[in-house]
Amino acid sequence: FIKSLTISARKNYGLRNKMNPLYITSLIGGYYDDKPYLASVDLYGTLIEDKWLVTGFANYLAKPIIDNNWHENLTKEEATQILKTCFAVLFYRDCGAIDK
């Protein structure tokens, strides 16, 4: 599991150095040593491990919302409310981008 993760990071880093990057961010999740595991590999080959991750434009808008509200003992209702807030912010930003 971890070996495939490092292979993915090295592959993205190697392609970036050849000026032909894969324009993708991969989220990898599972269990490692009977503990939940979540990691991300971006187009630069950067490997990030954390309790929660976001990709794309949500990295700029939703990440601060989750960061301010996340705690270790989060209930399902609290998590749902945080996600609804994130999607509302992303929706309003998308609606503001339309020229109508």
mmCIF file of C-alpha atoms in Angstrom:
data_model
loop_
_atom_site.group_PDB
_atom_site.id
_atom_site.type_symbol
_atom_site.label_atom_id
_atom_site.label_comp_id
_atom_site.label_asym_id
_atom_site.label_seq_id
_atom_site.Cartn_x
_atom_site.Cartn_y
_atom_site.Cartn_z
ATOM 1 C CA PHE A 1 0.000 0.000 0.000
ATOM 2 C CA ILE A 2 2.648 2.514 1.023
ATOM 3 C CA LYS A 3 4.942 1.286 -1.762
ATOM 4 C CA SER A 4 2.315 2.084 -4.421
ATOM 5 C CA LEU A 5 1.864 5.520 -2.864
ATOM 6 C CA THR A 6 5.562 6.349 -3.103
ATOM 7 C CA ILE A 7 5.664 5.000 -6.659
ATOM 8 C CA SER A 8 2.838 7.385 -7.583
ATOM 9 C CA ALA A 9 4.655 10.321 -5.983
ATOM 10 C CA ARG A 10 7.940 9.476 -7.714
ATOM 11 C CA LYS A 11 6.194 9.026 -11.079
ATOM 12 C CA ASN A 12 4.514 12.439 -10.844
ATOM 13 C CA TYR A 13 7.773 14.063 -9.742
ATOM 14 C CA GLY A 14 9.702 12.442 -12.612
ATOM 15 C CA LEU A 15 7.151 13.542 -15.208
ATOM 16 C CA ARG A 16 7.201 17.065 -13.807
ATOM 17 C CA ASN A 17 10.993 17.198 -14.190
ATOM 18 C CA LYS A 18 10.607 16.149 -17.843
ATOM 19 C CA MET A 19 8.163 19.070 -18.325
ATOM 20 C CA ASN A 20 5.298 16.657 -18.989
ATOM 21 C CA PRO A 21 3.334 16.505 -15.715
ATOM 22 C CA LEU A 22 0.138 14.578 -15.097
ATOM 23 C CA TYR A 23 -2.388 17.289 -14.266
ATOM 24 C CA ILE A 24 -4.066 15.258 -11.545
ATOM 25 C CA THR A 25 -4.258 15.137 -7.778
ATOM 26 C CA SER A 26 -4.795 11.656 -6.396
ATOM 27 C CA LEU A 27 -6.403 10.904 -3.054
ATOM 28 C CA ILE A 28 -5.467 7.541 -1.610
ATOM 29 C CA GLY A 29 -7.354 6.169 1.370
ATOM 30 C CA GLY A 30 -7.477 2.926 3.253
ATOM 31 C CA TYR A 31 -6.179 1.210 6.349
ATOM 32 C CA TYR A 32 -2.517 0.838 7.277
ATOM 33 C CA ASP A 33 -1.586 -1.093 10.445
ATOM 34 C CA ASP A 34 -5.327 -1.236 11.307
ATOM 35 C CA LYS A 35 -5.556 2.574 11.363
ATOM 36 C CA PRO A 36 -7.346 4.808 8.838
ATOM 37 C CA TYR A 37 -4.965 6.331 6.310
ATOM 38 C CA LEU A 38 -5.495 9.215 3.871
ATOM 39 C CA ALA A 39 -2.897 10.722 1.556
ATOM 40 C CA SER A 40 -2.709 12.962 -1.493
ATOM 41 C CA VAL A 41 -0.227 13.132 -4.370
ATOM 42 C CA ASP A 42 -0.317 16.236 -6.575
ATOM 43 C CA LEU A 43 1.091 16.953 -10.024
ATOM 44 C CA TYR A 44 4.433 17.985 -8.513
ATOM 45 C CA GLY A 45 4.856 14.644 -6.760
ATOM 46 C CA THR A 46 4.209 16.092 -3.312
ATOM 47 C CA LEU A 47 2.924 13.481 -0.872
ATOM 48 C CA ILE A 48 0.655 14.815 1.896
ATOM 49 C CA GLU A 49 -0.794 12.697 4.714
ATOM 50 C CA ASP A 50 -3.529 14.134 6.926
ATOM 51 C CA LYS A 51 -6.831 13.399 8.699
ATOM 52 C CA TRP A 52 -8.786 15.167 5.916
ATOM 53 C CA LEU A 53 -7.867 16.471 2.456
ATOM 54 C CA VAL A 54 -9.466 18.493 -0.330
ATOM 55 C CA THR A 55 -8.485 18.934 -3.970
ATOM 56 C CA GLY A 56 -8.992 21.438 -6.748
ATOM 57 C CA PHE A 57 -10.553 24.818 -6.163
ATOM 58 C CA ALA A 58 -12.011 23.608 -2.850
ATOM 59 C CA ASN A 59 -8.444 23.725 -1.563
ATOM 60 C CA TYR A 60 -8.726 27.532 -1.568
ATOM 61 C CA LEU A 61 -12.316 27.980 -0.390
ATOM 62 C CA ALA A 62 -13.385 24.912 1.596
ATOM 63 C CA LYS A 63 -10.123 24.049 3.333
ATOM 64 C CA PRO A 64 -10.264 27.026 5.753
ATOM 65 C CA ILE A 65 -13.869 26.174 6.673
ATOM 66 C CA ILE A 66 -13.009 22.557 7.425
ATOM 67 C CA ASP A 67 -9.821 23.566 9.224
ATOM 68 C CA ASN A 68 -11.693 25.912 11.569
ATOM 69 C CA ASN A 69 -14.491 23.432 12.373
ATOM 70 C CA TRP A 70 -12.814 20.005 12.355
ATOM 71 C CA HIS A 71 -12.020 18.204 15.587
ATOM 72 C CA GLU A 72 -11.202 14.611 16.492
ATOM 73 C CA ASN A 73 -14.651 13.664 17.867
ATOM 74 C CA LEU A 74 -16.765 15.046 15.026
ATOM 75 C CA THR A 75 -20.318 13.687 14.853
ATOM 76 C CA LYS A 76 -22.062 12.805 11.612
ATOM 77 C CA GLU A 77 -24.422 15.785 11.960
ATOM 78 C CA GLU A 78 -21.531 18.207 12.521
ATOM 79 C CA ALA A 79 -19.647 16.784 9.536
ATOM 80 C CA THR A 80 -22.751 17.078 7.362
ATOM 81 C CA GLN A 81 -23.208 20.719 8.379
ATOM 82 C CA ILE A 82 -19.556 21.514 7.594
ATOM 83 C CA LEU A 83 -19.887 19.912 4.146
ATOM 84 C CA LYS A 84 -23.121 21.792 3.449
ATOM 85 C CA THR A 85 -21.368 25.045 4.324
ATOM 86 C CA CYS A 86 -18.450 24.170 2.036
ATOM 87 C CA PHE A 87 -20.724 23.314 -0.886
ATOM 88 C CA ALA A 88 -22.750 26.504 -0.344
ATOM 89 C CA VAL A 89 -19.568 28.615 -0.506
ATOM 90 C CA LEU A 90 -18.398 26.780 -3.634
ATOM 91 C CA PHE A 91 -21.850 27.164 -5.239
ATOM 92 C CA TYR A 92 -22.009 30.914 -4.533
ATOM 93 C CA ARG A 93 -18.519 31.371 -5.944
ATOM 94 C CA ASP A 94 -19.510 29.454 -9.082
ATOM 95 C CA CYS A 95 -22.687 31.511 -9.499
ATOM 96 C CA GLY A 96 -20.647 34.696 -9.121
ATOM 97 C CA ALA A 97 -18.389 33.594 -11.981
ATOM 98 C CA ILE A 98 -21.260 33.413 -14.503
ATOM 99 C CA ASP A 99 -21.740 36.566 -16.548
ATOM 100 C CA LYS A 100 -25.560 36.785 -16.863
#
